[in-house]
Short mmCIF file of C-alpha atoms in Angstrom, two decimals:
data_model
loop_
_atom_site.label_atom_id
_atom_site.label_comp_id
_atom_site.label_asym_id
_atom_site.label_seq_id
_atom_site.Cartn_x
_atom_site.Cartn_y
_atom_site.Cartn_z
CA UNK A 1 -53.12 -23.03 -145.77
CA UNK A 2 -56.71 -22.59 -144.78
CA UNK A 3 -59.22 -20.77 -143.36
CA UNK A 4 -59.53 -22.15 -139.79
CA UNK A 5 -63.06 -20.90 -139.95
CA UNK A 6 -64.86 -20.37 -142.81
CA UNK A 7 -68.54 -18.67 -143.63
CA UNK A 8 -68.80 -20.19 -146.49
CA UNK A 9 -68.86 -23.66 -146.64
CA UNK A 10 -69.77 -24.29 -142.17
CA UNK A 11 -70.27 -26.10 -140.33
CA UNK A 12 -73.68 -24.05 -140.38
CA UNK A 13 -76.40 -24.93 -137.55
CA UNK A 14 -78.83 -23.68 -139.64
CA UNK A 15 -81.54 -24.88 -135.85
CA UNK A 16 -78.90 -21.78 -134.76
CA UNK A 17 -78.60 -21.78 -131.53
CA UNK A 18 -79.04 -19.19 -128.08
CA UNK A 19 -76.67 -17.88 -125.79
CA UNK A 20 -76.88 -17.12 -121.79
CA UNK A 21 -75.16 -14.99 -119.21
CA UNK A 22 -73.44 -18.51 -117.37
CA UNK A 23 -74.04 -17.32 -113.71
CA UNK A 24 -70.73 -17.97 -112.46
CA UNK A 25 -67.83 -16.79 -110.37
CA UNK A 26 -64.60 -17.90 -111.19
CA UNK A 27 -61.58 -17.05 -108.65
CA UNK A 28 -58.16 -16.21 -109.65
CA UNK A 29 -56.42 -18.52 -109.20
CA UNK A 30 -51.77 -18.22 -109.87
CA UNK A 31 -49.55 -21.32 -109.36
CA UNK A 32 -46.22 -21.90 -108.58
CA UNK A 33 -44.94 -20.47 -111.00
CA UNK A 34 -45.91 -16.72 -110.04
CA UNK A 35 -44.88 -16.93 -107.09
CA UNK A 36 -41.06 -18.07 -108.30
CA UNK A 37 -40.92 -15.05 -110.01
CA UNK A 38 -41.83 -13.01 -107.35
CA UNK A 39 -38.63 -15.20 -105.75
CA UNK A 40 -36.97 -14.11 -108.29
CA UNK A 41 -37.45 -10.82 -108.89
CA UNK A 42 -35.86 -9.90 -105.20
CA UNK A 43 -32.12 -12.38 -106.05
CA UNK A 44 -29.40 -11.75 -107.36
CA UNK A 45 -30.35 -7.69 -107.09
CA UNK A 46 -33.52 -6.12 -104.51
CA UNK A 47 -34.55 -3.08 -106.98
CA UNK A 48 -36.42 -5.45 -109.92
CA UNK A 49 -38.07 -6.42 -106.46
CA UNK A 50 -38.77 -3.55 -104.80
CA UNK A 51 -40.17 -1.87 -108.67
CA UNK A 52 -42.33 -4.94 -108.66
CA UNK A 53 -43.77 -5.23 -105.23
CA UNK A 54 -44.41 -0.66 -106.04
CA UNK A 55 -46.30 -2.24 -108.33
CA UNK A 56 -48.44 -4.05 -107.16
CA UNK A 57 -49.81 -1.21 -104.78
CA UNK A 58 -50.29 0.81 -108.09
CA UNK A 59 -52.89 -2.14 -108.96
CA UNK A 60 -55.06 -2.80 -106.06
CA UNK A 61 -55.45 0.93 -106.02
CA UNK A 62 -56.84 0.03 -109.47
CA UNK A 63 -58.45 -2.64 -109.44
CA UNK A 64 -60.86 -0.11 -105.65
CA UNK A 65 -61.12 1.94 -107.85
CA UNK A 66 -62.78 -0.49 -110.26
CA UNK A 67 -64.53 -1.60 -107.76
CA UNK A 68 -66.09 1.71 -106.73
CA UNK A 69 -66.68 2.96 -110.66
CA UNK A 70 -68.63 -1.11 -110.08
CA UNK A 71 -70.63 0.56 -107.44
CA UNK A 72 -71.40 3.52 -109.09
CA UNK A 73 -72.19 2.25 -112.87
CA UNK A 74 -75.15 -0.33 -110.29
CA UNK A 75 -76.29 2.02 -108.75
CA UNK A 76 -77.07 4.46 -111.51
CA UNK A 77 -78.96 1.42 -112.63
CA UNK A 78 -81.20 0.97 -109.61
CA UNK A 79 -81.35 5.34 -109.96
CA UNK A 80 -83.31 4.49 -112.80
CA UNK A 81 -85.66 1.56 -111.60
CA UNK A 82 -86.12 4.18 -108.98
CA UNK A 83 -88.05 7.10 -111.56
CA UNK A 84 -89.54 4.18 -113.58
CA UNK A 85 -91.68 2.84 -110.72
CA UNK A 86 -92.58 6.49 -110.08
CA UNK A 87 -94.22 7.04 -113.23
CA UNK A 88 -95.82 3.60 -113.34
CA UNK A 89 -96.84 4.56 -110.14
CA UNK A 90 -98.98 7.81 -111.37
CA UNK A 91 -99.86 6.46 -113.86
CA UNK A 92 -101.25 3.54 -112.33
CA UNK A 93 -103.37 6.19 -109.97
CA UNK A 94 -104.75 7.58 -112.97
CA UNK A 95 -105.77 4.43 -114.90
CA UNK A 96 -107.36 3.05 -111.32
CA UNK A 97 -109.40 6.50 -110.82
CA UNK A 98 -110.51 4.69 -114.66
CA UNK A 99 -109.90 1.10 -114.78
CA UNK A 100 -110.52 -1.70 -112.89
CA UNK A 101 -106.39 -2.26 -112.20
CA UNK A 102 -105.35 -6.12 -111.27
CA UNK A 103 -104.64 -4.65 -106.97
CA UNK A 104 -101.38 -6.69 -107.11
CA UNK A 105 -99.64 -3.92 -109.59
CA UNK A 106 -99.98 -1.62 -106.70
CA UNK A 107 -98.68 -4.58 -103.91
CA UNK A 108 -95.85 -4.79 -106.14
CA UNK A 109 -95.73 -1.31 -106.47
CA UNK A 110 -95.56 -0.80 -102.67
CA UNK A 111 -93.15 -3.66 -101.74
CA UNK A 112 -90.62 -2.69 -104.00
CA UNK A 113 -91.16 1.87 -102.63
CA UNK A 114 -91.04 0.21 -99.46
CA UNK A 115 -88.04 -2.24 -99.66
CA UNK A 116 -88.89 -5.64 -99.22
CA UNK A 117 -86.97 -6.25 -102.25
CA UNK A 118 -83.97 -3.18 -101.76
CA UNK A 119 -81.06 -4.10 -104.80
CA UNK A 120 -79.83 -7.45 -103.93
CA UNK A 121 -80.08 -8.22 -107.24
CA UNK A 122 -80.19 -6.26 -110.51
CA UNK A 123 -81.66 -8.85 -112.58
CA UNK A 124 -85.10 -9.51 -109.72
CA UNK A 125 -85.65 -6.12 -109.43
CA UNK A 126 -85.65 -5.24 -113.09
CA UNK A 127 -87.86 -8.25 -114.01
CA UNK A 128 -89.83 -6.85 -111.10
CA UNK A 129 -90.35 -3.83 -112.44
CA UNK A 130 -90.43 -5.36 -116.26
CA UNK A 131 -93.54 -7.23 -115.17
CA UNK A 132 -95.89 -4.02 -113.50
CA UNK A 133 -95.28 -2.12 -117.07
CA UNK A 134 -96.55 -4.96 -118.54
CA UNK A 135 -99.52 -5.20 -116.38
CA UNK A 136 -100.73 -1.50 -116.93
CA UNK A 137 -100.01 -1.46 -120.74
CA UNK A 138 -102.21 -4.69 -120.97
CA UNK A 139 -104.38 -1.92 -119.16
CA UNK A 140 -104.58 0.27 -121.58
CA UNK A 141 -104.22 -1.33 -124.75
CA UNK A 142 -107.69 -2.42 -122.92
CA UNK A 143 -108.76 0.72 -123.26
CA UNK A 144 -108.17 2.33 -126.33
CA UNK A 145 -109.71 5.53 -125.10
CA UNK A 146 -106.77 6.15 -122.77
CA UNK A 147 -104.45 6.68 -124.23
CA UNK A 148 -105.06 9.80 -125.66
CA UNK A 149 -105.93 10.90 -122.62
CA UNK A 150 -102.60 13.32 -121.74
CA UNK A 151 -101.61 12.90 -118.40
CA UNK A 152 -100.92 8.93 -118.82
CA UNK A 153 -99.45 10.15 -122.67
CA UNK A 154 -96.84 12.37 -121.26
CA UNK A 155 -96.53 9.34 -118.77
CA UNK A 156 -95.95 6.09 -120.62
CA UNK A 157 -93.79 8.31 -122.92
CA UNK A 158 -91.11 9.46 -119.99
CA UNK A 159 -90.97 5.44 -118.59
CA UNK A 160 -89.75 5.00 -122.48
CA UNK A 161 -86.86 7.13 -122.46
CA UNK A 162 -86.20 5.56 -118.86
CA UNK A 163 -86.46 2.42 -120.30
CA UNK A 164 -84.06 3.29 -123.00
CA UNK A 165 -81.98 5.08 -119.67
CA UNK A 166 -81.88 2.36 -118.08
CA UNK A 167 -80.85 -0.71 -120.79
CA UNK A 168 -77.97 2.85 -121.55
CA UNK A 169 -76.89 2.04 -118.02
CA UNK A 170 -76.42 -1.51 -118.16
CA UNK A 171 -74.45 -1.40 -120.85
CA UNK A 172 -72.34 0.68 -119.67
CA UNK A 173 -72.41 -1.40 -116.42
CA UNK A 174 -71.58 -4.48 -119.03
CA UNK A 175 -68.16 -3.21 -120.11
CA UNK A 176 -67.12 -2.58 -116.38
CA UNK A 177 -67.72 -5.47 -115.18
CA UNK A 178 -65.51 -7.04 -118.84
CA UNK A 179 -63.26 -4.99 -117.67
CA UNK A 180 -62.52 -6.34 -113.88
CA UNK A 181 -62.93 -9.69 -116.08
CA UNK A 182 -60.32 -8.97 -117.77
CA UNK A 183 -57.56 -6.82 -115.71
CA UNK A 184 -58.20 -9.62 -112.30
CA UNK A 185 -56.83 -11.93 -115.16
CA UNK A 186 -53.43 -10.22 -116.74
CA UNK A 187 -51.27 -11.41 -115.24
CA UNK A 188 -48.26 -11.17 -113.17
CA UNK A 189 -49.29 -8.16 -111.52
CA UNK A 190 -52.84 -7.52 -111.73
CA UNK A 191 -53.57 -11.13 -111.26
CA UNK A 192 -51.06 -11.58 -109.12
CA UNK A 193 -52.94 -8.55 -106.60
CA UNK A 194 -56.31 -10.04 -107.62
CA UNK A 195 -55.59 -13.82 -105.95
CA UNK A 196 -53.64 -12.77 -102.93
CA UNK A 197 -57.26 -10.97 -102.53
CA UNK A 198 -59.44 -14.08 -103.48
CA UNK A 199 -61.49 -12.12 -106.47
CA UNK A 200 -63.67 -13.44 -108.94
CA UNK A 201 -65.10 -12.36 -112.13
CA UNK A 202 -68.71 -10.68 -111.76
CA UNK A 203 -70.96 -11.57 -113.74
CA UNK A 204 -73.22 -9.26 -115.96
CA UNK A 205 -76.61 -8.09 -116.31
CA UNK A 206 -78.29 -10.91 -117.73
CA UNK A 207 -81.90 -10.94 -118.75
CA UNK A 208 -85.23 -13.76 -117.53
CA UNK A 209 -86.89 -16.67 -118.83
CA UNK A 210 -90.35 -14.33 -118.86
CA UNK A 211 -87.83 -11.55 -121.13
CA UNK A 212 -86.62 -13.94 -123.66
CA UNK A 213 -89.87 -16.21 -124.28
CA UNK A 214 -91.38 -12.91 -124.45
CA UNK A 215 -89.58 -11.31 -127.57
CA UNK A 216 -89.89 -14.49 -129.55
CA UNK A 217 -93.80 -13.90 -129.86
CA UNK A 218 -95.48 -12.20 -132.26
CA UNK A 219 -95.97 -8.75 -131.20
CA UNK A 220 -98.06 -7.18 -134.48
#
């Protein structure tokens, strides 16, 4: 029997293929078979039904804790984003003394710190901070002598460090989301509990179209 996927003979898409995160939450559903399964556990003996009842209780506790971990992981991303905004604020103030920095940059920073967009959407918040960072980078690149400014250089180094931490935190967040999406589909116990509680799959982090387009540009 031949290999179902043969990298030597194809078929191959020579144009390549881009991928996107699908912005859709899938509700957990169980059929009549699950109901029959639960009823069957109570007859002719009661003990299997009681055992399964306790398993469902434990499954609910587990999923509750996993939801709290998702919240924690999301909060970690917010923490790093907030620190990054503080760093960018300091850089913007330093640049303002030396160059004519776009005033909209300060408005964006002020709006973020005032809670106009209070962390409701991690993707949107991340994109907003990335845009602020891009404006500041453009200003620094226009004036090479500023790159030697110690305070600016230190701040930009901290900014780069925080960006790496944000990337790592997103990986942790996505891993927890993957665990959730896998566990709520684990039949019978977790899936039945998830269906009865109206749980859905969760959407992992995805970047904006603007960032993807920039990644395709020739940067050097």
